[in-house]
Amino acid sequence: MVKLNLFRKKKKKGKELKAIVQKNAESPVAVAMGSSAADKIALFPDVSTDVKKADENGGSDALKNSPLVNEKDELKGECPMGFSSVVKTQQPANEKNELKEESPMGVSSDVKTQQPAPRREQFGKQRSKSIFLLKTVVRPESYEDELPEEKEPTEEKKDKETNDFGGLESPKLKSGTNIYRKEANRVIGILGEVYGADTGFRNIGDSVVVTEGWNKALAFVTSWNEAMAARWRIEVAFRQLQEKAKAGSDTKCRLYQEALDQVETNADPIAKMLGTRVHHLRTLITGLVDAAVRTLSPNTQRIQREAYHPMSNDLLLGDGEGAAGGTKSELRHFALQEGTVKEYGRLFARCGVQPKHWLAFADAFLWTMRTHVPYADETDAGDLDLPNNECAHSIFCASHICQPCIKESLQLREELDTPLFKVGVPRFWKRIASCPMVRASIGESFYRELLTNNPRLLDYFVKADVDSLSLHIVALLDLLVKSVESIGSWGNRFRSVLDHLGEMHRRLGIPTFSFPIVGGQLLLLLQPHFDEEETLTAEEEVPVSAEDLEEAFATLYLEVMSIVYHPMIQEEKLVKDAEEFFNTVAIELKWSPDKLSKRLLEVKLEISNTGTYSHSSEELEIGARLCWRNSAKCIGRIAWNTLEVRDCRHLETPAEVFEEVKEHLRIATGGTNIQSVMTVFKPKSIAETWGLKFWSSQFVRYAGYKNEDGTITGDPGNLEFTDYLLERELWKPPEKKTDFDVLPLVLKVPGVRKPYVYQLPQEFVHEVHIEHPTCPAIKDLGLRWASVPAISDFNMNLGGIDYQCCPFNGWFVSIEVVRNLMERYKVQDRWADAMGLDKTQKMLDMRLQHEIQTAVLHSFEDQGFTMVDPEQVGSSFFVHCKRERDQGRECPAQWSWIGGLVGPTNVTWHKEMRDFKVLPQYEYCAEHWLTVKPPDEFALLESASELDLQSLAKEKESVLGARPRILIVYGSETGTAEAAASRLHRALKLLKPSLACLNDVAGLNIVKDKRITHLVAICSTFNRGEFPGNAKIFSESDIEPDILKGTKVAVCALGSSLYPDFCKAGITLERKLADAGAQTLASFTKVDDATGTDGPLSDWTQLIQRLILPPKLEDIIRSNLNVQTVTKHNIDWQKQLDVTEEVKRYTHVDSPDCMLCVCNDELIKGGDVEDRSTRKISFKLPEGVKYVAGDHLSVRPLNSIDSVMRFARIYKDELLEAAAVAGDCPFNAADNEDAMLAWQLQQPFSIKTTEDGETFDANLVFETPATLGEALQTSIDLTLHVSQVADYIGLIKGLITKEMPGWDNDKQKLRKRLLQLHNMVFEDSKQTRESSVNKILSEFPTILDFLETFGPLLCTETKQGEDKKEALLPLADILSVLPRLNARSYSISSSPNDDPSIVSITVGVVNVKTSAGVFIKGVCSNYLARIQPNEDFVSCGIRTSSFRGPPKLSSPVIMVGAGTGLAPMMGFLADRALELESCVDTDKAGKCLLYFGCRNTDDHIYNSTITKWNKSNVLEPNIAFSRKPSTPKTYVQDLIEQDSKNVCQLLLQPETCYYICGDARVADFCFEACVKALRAHGNMSRVAAVQHIKQMRAQNRWQYDLWGIIVHFNEAKHEFKVKKEAGAKHWLKRFT
């Protein structure tokens, strides 16, 4: 593998990175750089601060705390299990018996003949040499040259060094590296002496012994590397705990158990060092060992035919020409899986693996070779039984793996501990970063060049806030410069920052192939500064060249990013595995391309949110069958598509697992033929190392006992496992031990230390007693064997998901049982005696094999169990291969397992076979009980009582009792979040979830009281990042720490990126819940209303539904509860005789928060509430109610009587029938239908819901009993919203699926039209779905418009059977789904200083026409426009806002507003006018500029007041008219650009306050106008201007009071979406 050499090839890295960028200018590579703007703002949060703290607390200084020396200052040696011993200073003699001195690198050299290499005292004098000739010796390609010992400088020398470098760090190697070198040499010495690395192979055949042993391990590589990785992690964790434990305070056994706990939860040192790489540790170890083995005999690597490659390139950042165009040469910069031992050593070193950890690696390697290499011969066993310093495997591991990796880690330290990195780089960056203008320009220049030179990249910067990214590039450079001390370390703050950034990059979806592109562009950006630095430092004590700096920054970038980018590697690999799996599934199940595409989108969303994904039962079944078909070692695959797959992933308790084991055996042996069955339990989660696991290798295995005389009773293959169970008193054998005592099943559950043990009842243990058809004496031998080979230690990998607990059975081939009896039970002598055979005859074993096979076949067939003979199974395999070939598939096969099994007379013997890996696949598992077994020297220190058999009686909690307990909460201002929560509540109704607003669960005590297992929250953001009203109490309440510990939480934040504080309330809520100890159910999700909430919100709710209630669990619950899916709503009418002929207009006079309207004036000249109107509406404040200018008035609107009557006419059949049944109605429908409807609308009613056999009060948005007229006026929102379209259409589709008899042509047409609407919403592509929904809303803006069109089909009586008539959508059903009518907020346009008893608002009355020609009337604005002064009361409330006026009169002010955006400014200006009136020195008043926009002079609201204030010097008005005759169209942003010099002067003043109110588009346009002003007149870059405005915002001097787009909403929203998704394109245009 050609790979970029980080340190040994001069100029390679920096120039290759530059070459990539230059190449991209001609042939661009697509790089996806981000998600939402708000996410991008947090890309590098407070990096400088975090790194500074990391420097103070971590880095190489952390090594000072390592226990490397004992009390006598003698170096401590570490023995194989971590027991400390002092390494003496005795030195080995050379061949001439002369003492040999050990160099700092740990390589022996003859003292008499080897002299230290000369030091290079000046850096930068010979720049033609390697940049690493840095006041040390030349770093050789290998460590076979001696490096001199570092000597402590004198005090005089120290002072000189400090003075020479002007207070910067001295180029002297720091003590941390010296300590590290001593530790490395100590460990290398142990490896040389104890593990034989110094002596080398003792015999000429030792290298072959290692190679052959490794080849045997590769045959079962998944079992081997699982055991090896686990053992290494356990060893390291155990030894670290021993180091920390005080002498005598802890038993080794307890520490060992703590180490197991750490490894099980990925909390052990190796897991922390590797981070997400720990999930690939098994493959990394395999690659490392394989690379080392291949160096033993290079001449044998030229494989004549085909090599068995255990390694793959799956873990590279890309795969050839990636989806986005990345090439292999570009991806080589960051290879997770390396090619040589040194490269693997470098990888482990940068992750933080220390020299002492390689001692544990050596022990783990030897242990794994002894325990997990099947079919090892006497040579292998003999070698591994030798002392370590004589064992070939030990010598190989120490000399070819551990020592090179340690030397590589030391080289990494020393390469960074040089004057270039310690002095040159910090000094350079200090000069650059100390200039704010340069810092601001770096990021801007970087993205301008990157996007200009790589235009295709623009398409991947979707929704990116490039201004914020520009600032974070500088933070990245800060991070690189400060990383030198901490590269290769772990457990400190700096590493936490890198891990945090890595996870953030993963969440943002930044692809890994973008990293080298960005790095190369950074080098190009800094190149002029490098050249300048070379000139500036030419005469300094430590000069640096431009090439040196380029190389240094490339090195730092690659080292840091190798940590940051890896979480995304893991996600990309999982996505790649999933895509490969589903592409195969789609072929097998004949999915359409649309179905495959939709499923892949679901999977990617789930991976992004949870780090994993789940399979459906159908996918699980086909995946299991494909695994069987792809198993190269299995000869019986012809029946792969008959495998019965049982989905038991929903089970939680061990008792349930054991019950399913019995059911598995019952099904497998239930008929005359054995049925192949697989039972799949829950997969391993990403937080688990092992997951749910059977320690038993098969369901039925026989115990093995070692007798006192050394003989063995029972199965020798299970001897060690039997001893393990007996020693720990996990099982009691029968009093009379036999050869065929069935061992119990042993199950290990994550999080539970002790295993669960279960003895199968005898009726499920089906055994075959061996008899011979012609020799009755064989029966007397008492031989028998299990009838079903149920394997329980396989791992099934489906698309990257590991099912490590999936017992599977097929059936036996006769030769398998014969081998077991002959090889393990050694029955040959007894059998020969029973048959009277001559034991001296030739080929006795062949004869015995034939006879035993005859008996086995006869016994299985005679006792009714399936078995096949070698001839039969060989022929069937040949047929299977032919079938596969006919389907275009080559059949993978291992000849040793297939051809060798059937013998030379079978047709399969001569078949050429290729052993290649096809996915999905079964994998061998390590023997888990053996992996976690403590070493023999202290294994028995555990008390037997701690591992007593755990009773299963209390564990038999049914799945129904253990089902999730769910709480769904919402914070909603406009109803969108509440509607989404209600939809999720309905989807999960089978689990009976609780639904509440956040205020109702303040403090979250309900979680403890109801033992909530899952909490799902949906919260919108109101105003300037505030919580909605029904969540405000929750936001201010305290939550008990850890109250959510053990509770899985998912949070969805709703917001609009039209507003600056996008999703702020949701972000705050998520952090609040996380601080309370919540576990993550799904990643925090933001939904942007500016680009559409319908699709993303629907995807999120479906994901949560699948995570909490998988389809299989839903089926189980339904079948156990016999649940019917029908939910019935029934309306119960009551009588109220005191009614009128017309519906009463509801009044808020009795409401506790009502206010009397005292003014309702038109502000527009010639305004008309039926057309265009803007009104000033004032209310009398109740006693004690106060407000401040800038606050909001929350108004609860009422639906009009006209709307109520429209609704009543839609349901007139049902309402008139109810009135007729009541019998007391004074009106007759024939004479006065409206009067009769009005009478019924005034009758009280309630609604009951019947579900799952239970009847309860319906979940409505209003209290019952109530009258329908009142409910429709006060509580029900009749507007049809985007988020509701799919719900309503989906609901109605279920009602009209079947055509009803008796439907006339009109109803048939309506049904057809509804089905068309359903296809528009659900079947169209995602791109066209949004436009389809908008088209529907344009035609049906309210539910009234929709029901008036389709009411004849849905809301009128339809014949169903002979007698009963009922509407498809009855009144009770529609009332149960209609949303709540929420309050609207208006900016207050008055000041309490003017009149504290009056509050005023400015209301623009909404009357618009949709593109379909349907008129829309704003509910609240039209309601307010028609209230009568001094008569009508309105339900109102003051809502405190953070929008506040200038702190003092002297503050300069800029106010911007268009239309009713002037409202809050009127309050501020009223305060300013009053203050000026009372001010003695008015000259000290700050300048106040007002930029106001309207259509024409007739639309100029508050014109007289503003004119008056202008004359009084309260403000300087600037008016923009967009439709004034004979005047150019002008908007407020145009005014700001025209007056940019004045605007810039004010913005640069430290006390200036900027205010803007209006719709969000105006705010965005004015923001850009201000940026332009600062750039044009403030000598600022764009990034500096944006940063200046952000600082004003942070100081609360840039305030906004924004609302959504009202007029021409769809058009404006589309315009904004296009602009937003243009992202970087739009940003780049601003410079042209």
Short mmCIF file of N, CA, C and O in Angstrom, two decimals, residues 706-746:
data_model
loop_
_atom_site.label_atom_id
_atom_site.label_comp_id
_atom_site.label_asym_id
_atom_site.label_seq_id
_atom_site.Cartn_x
_atom_site.Cartn_y
_atom_site.Cartn_z
N LYS A 706 -12.11 -35.11 34.95
CA LYS A 706 -10.78 -35.71 35.05
C LYS A 706 -10.72 -36.52 36.32
O LYS A 706 -10.93 -36.00 37.43
N ASN A 707 -10.43 -37.80 36.19
CA ASN A 707 -10.39 -38.70 37.33
C ASN A 707 -9.04 -38.62 38.03
O ASN A 707 -8.07 -38.07 37.50
N GLU A 708 -9.01 -39.18 39.23
CA GLU A 708 -7.77 -39.13 40.03
C GLU A 708 -6.63 -39.86 39.35
O GLU A 708 -5.46 -39.50 39.52
N ASP A 709 -6.94 -40.89 38.56
CA ASP A 709 -5.88 -41.65 37.90
C ASP A 709 -5.45 -41.02 36.58
O ASP A 709 -4.67 -41.60 35.83
N GLY A 710 -5.99 -39.84 36.29
CA GLY A 710 -5.60 -39.15 35.07
C GLY A 710 -6.49 -39.44 33.88
O GLY A 710 -6.38 -38.77 32.85
N THR A 711 -7.34 -40.43 33.98
CA THR A 711 -8.25 -40.73 32.89
C THR A 711 -9.39 -39.71 32.88
O THR A 711 -9.60 -38.97 33.84
N ILE A 712 -10.14 -39.72 31.80
CA ILE A 712 -11.22 -38.74 31.62
C ILE A 712 -12.53 -39.47 31.41
O ILE A 712 -12.62 -40.39 30.60
N THR A 713 -13.52 -39.07 32.17
CA THR A 713 -14.88 -39.55 31.98
C THR A 713 -15.66 -38.46 31.24
O THR A 713 -15.65 -37.30 31.65
N GLY A 714 -16.33 -38.86 30.18
CA GLY A 714 -17.11 -37.87 29.45
C GLY A 714 -16.35 -37.31 28.26
O GLY A 714 -15.42 -37.93 27.73
N ASP A 715 -16.72 -36.13 27.86
CA ASP A 715 -16.19 -35.49 26.65
C ASP A 715 -14.96 -34.67 26.99
O ASP A 715 -15.07 -33.65 27.68
N PRO A 716 -13.79 -35.06 26.53
CA PRO A 716 -12.58 -34.28 26.84
C PRO A 716 -12.64 -32.86 26.27
O PRO A 716 -12.00 -31.96 26.80
N GLY A 717 -13.40 -32.68 25.21
CA GLY A 717 -13.52 -31.36 24.63
C GLY A 717 -14.16 -30.35 25.55
O GLY A 717 -14.00 -29.14 25.37
N ASN A 718 -14.91 -30.81 26.54
CA ASN A 718 -15.57 -29.92 27.49
C ASN A 718 -14.99 -30.01 28.89
O ASN A 718 -15.63 -29.58 29.85
N LEU A 719 -13.80 -30.60 28.99
CA LEU A 719 -13.20 -30.80 30.30
C LEU A 719 -12.96 -29.48 31.03
O LEU A 719 -13.34 -29.31 32.19
N GLU A 720 -12.36 -28.52 30.35
CA GLU A 720 -12.02 -27.26 31.01
C GLU A 720 -13.27 -26.47 31.37
O GLU A 720 -13.35 -25.85 32.43
N PHE A 721 -14.27 -26.48 30.49
CA PHE A 721 -15.51 -25.76 30.78
C PHE A 721 -16.24 -26.40 31.96
O PHE A 721 -16.79 -25.71 32.82
N THR A 722 -16.21 -27.74 32.02
CA THR A 722 -16.84 -28.43 33.15
C THR A 722 -16.14 -28.05 34.45
O THR A 722 -16.80 -27.76 35.46
N ASP A 723 -14.81 -28.05 34.43
CA ASP A 723 -14.07 -27.65 35.63
C ASP A 723 -14.42 -26.23 36.05
O ASP A 723 -14.56 -25.93 37.25
N TYR A 724 -14.57 -25.34 35.09
CA TYR A 724 -14.91 -23.95 35.39
C TYR A 724 -16.24 -23.86 36.12
O TYR A 724 -16.39 -23.16 37.13
N LEU A 725 -17.24 -24.61 35.64
CA LEU A 725 -18.55 -24.58 36.27
C LEU A 725 -18.51 -25.18 37.67
O LEU A 725 -19.16 -24.67 38.60
N LEU A 726 -17.74 -26.24 37.83
CA LEU A 726 -17.69 -26.91 39.13
C LEU A 726 -16.91 -26.08 40.15
O LEU A 726 -17.32 -25.98 41.31
N GLU A 727 -15.81 -25.49 39.73
CA GLU A 727 -15.00 -24.70 40.66
C GLU A 727 -15.78 -23.51 41.21
O GLU A 727 -15.62 -23.12 42.36
N ARG A 728 -16.63 -22.94 40.39
CA ARG A 728 -17.41 -21.77 40.80
C ARG A 728 -18.80 -22.12 41.29
O ARG A 728 -19.64 -21.25 41.50
N GLU A 729 -19.03 -23.42 41.46
CA GLU A 729 -20.30 -23.92 41.99
C GLU A 729 -21.49 -23.39 41.18
O GLU A 729 -22.54 -23.07 41.72
N LEU A 730 -21.28 -23.31 39.88
CA LEU A 730 -22.36 -22.90 39.00
C LEU A 730 -23.22 -24.08 38.58
O LEU A 730 -24.30 -23.89 38.01
N TRP A 731 -22.76 -25.29 38.83
CA TRP A 731 -23.49 -26.49 38.41
C TRP A 731 -23.08 -27.67 39.29
O TRP A 731 -21.93 -27.80 39.66
N LYS A 732 -24.05 -28.46 39.60
CA LYS A 732 -23.79 -29.68 40.36
C LYS A 732 -24.03 -30.89 39.46
O LYS A 732 -25.14 -31.09 38.97
N PRO A 733 -23.02 -31.70 39.23
CA PRO A 733 -23.19 -32.86 38.36
C PRO A 733 -24.00 -33.96 39.07
O PRO A 733 -24.21 -33.90 40.29
N PRO A 734 -24.45 -34.94 38.34
CA PRO A 734 -25.15 -36.07 38.97
C PRO A 734 -24.23 -36.78 39.97
O PRO A 734 -22.99 -36.73 39.85
N GLU A 735 -24.83 -37.39 40.95
CA GLU A 735 -24.02 -38.11 41.94
C GLU A 735 -23.16 -39.16 41.26
O GLU A 735 -22.00 -39.36 41.61
N LYS A 736 -23.74 -39.85 40.30
CA LYS A 736 -22.98 -40.84 39.55
C LYS A 736 -22.63 -40.23 38.20
O LYS A 736 -23.48 -40.06 37.33
N LYS A 737 -21.39 -39.89 38.04
CA LYS A 737 -20.96 -39.24 36.81
C LYS A 737 -20.83 -40.26 35.69
O LYS A 737 -20.34 -41.36 35.88
N THR A 738 -21.31 -39.86 34.51
CA THR A 738 -21.26 -40.75 33.35
C THR A 738 -20.58 -40.05 32.19
O THR A 738 -20.22 -38.87 32.27
N ASP A 739 -20.45 -40.78 31.09
CA ASP A 739 -19.82 -40.21 29.91
C ASP A 739 -20.73 -39.22 29.19
O ASP A 739 -20.26 -38.46 28.34
N PHE A 740 -22.02 -39.22 29.53
CA PHE A 740 -22.95 -38.41 28.76
C PHE A 740 -23.86 -37.59 29.67
O PHE A 740 -25.07 -37.58 29.53
N ASP A 741 -23.25 -36.88 30.62
CA ASP A 741 -24.00 -35.95 31.47
C ASP A 741 -24.16 -34.63 30.71
O ASP A 741 -23.16 -34.01 30.31
N VAL A 742 -25.39 -34.20 30.53
CA VAL A 742 -25.65 -32.99 29.75
C VAL A 742 -25.32 -31.75 30.58
O VAL A 742 -25.82 -31.59 31.70
N LEU A 743 -24.45 -30.92 30.04
CA LEU A 743 -24.08 -29.68 30.71
C LEU A 743 -25.24 -28.69 30.67
O LEU A 743 -26.07 -28.71 29.75
N PRO A 744 -25.29 -27.79 31.63
CA PRO A 744 -26.35 -26.78 31.61
C PRO A 744 -26.04 -25.71 30.55
O PRO A 744 -24.90 -25.56 30.10
N LEU A 745 -27.06 -24.94 30.21
CA LEU A 745 -26.87 -23.76 29.37
C LEU A 745 -26.41 -22.62 30.26
O LEU A 745 -26.95 -22.40 31.34
N VAL A 746 -25.42 -21.87 29.80
CA VAL A 746 -24.89 -20.73 30.55
C VAL A 746 -25.06 -19.48 29.69
O VAL A 746 -24.59 -19.45 28.55
#
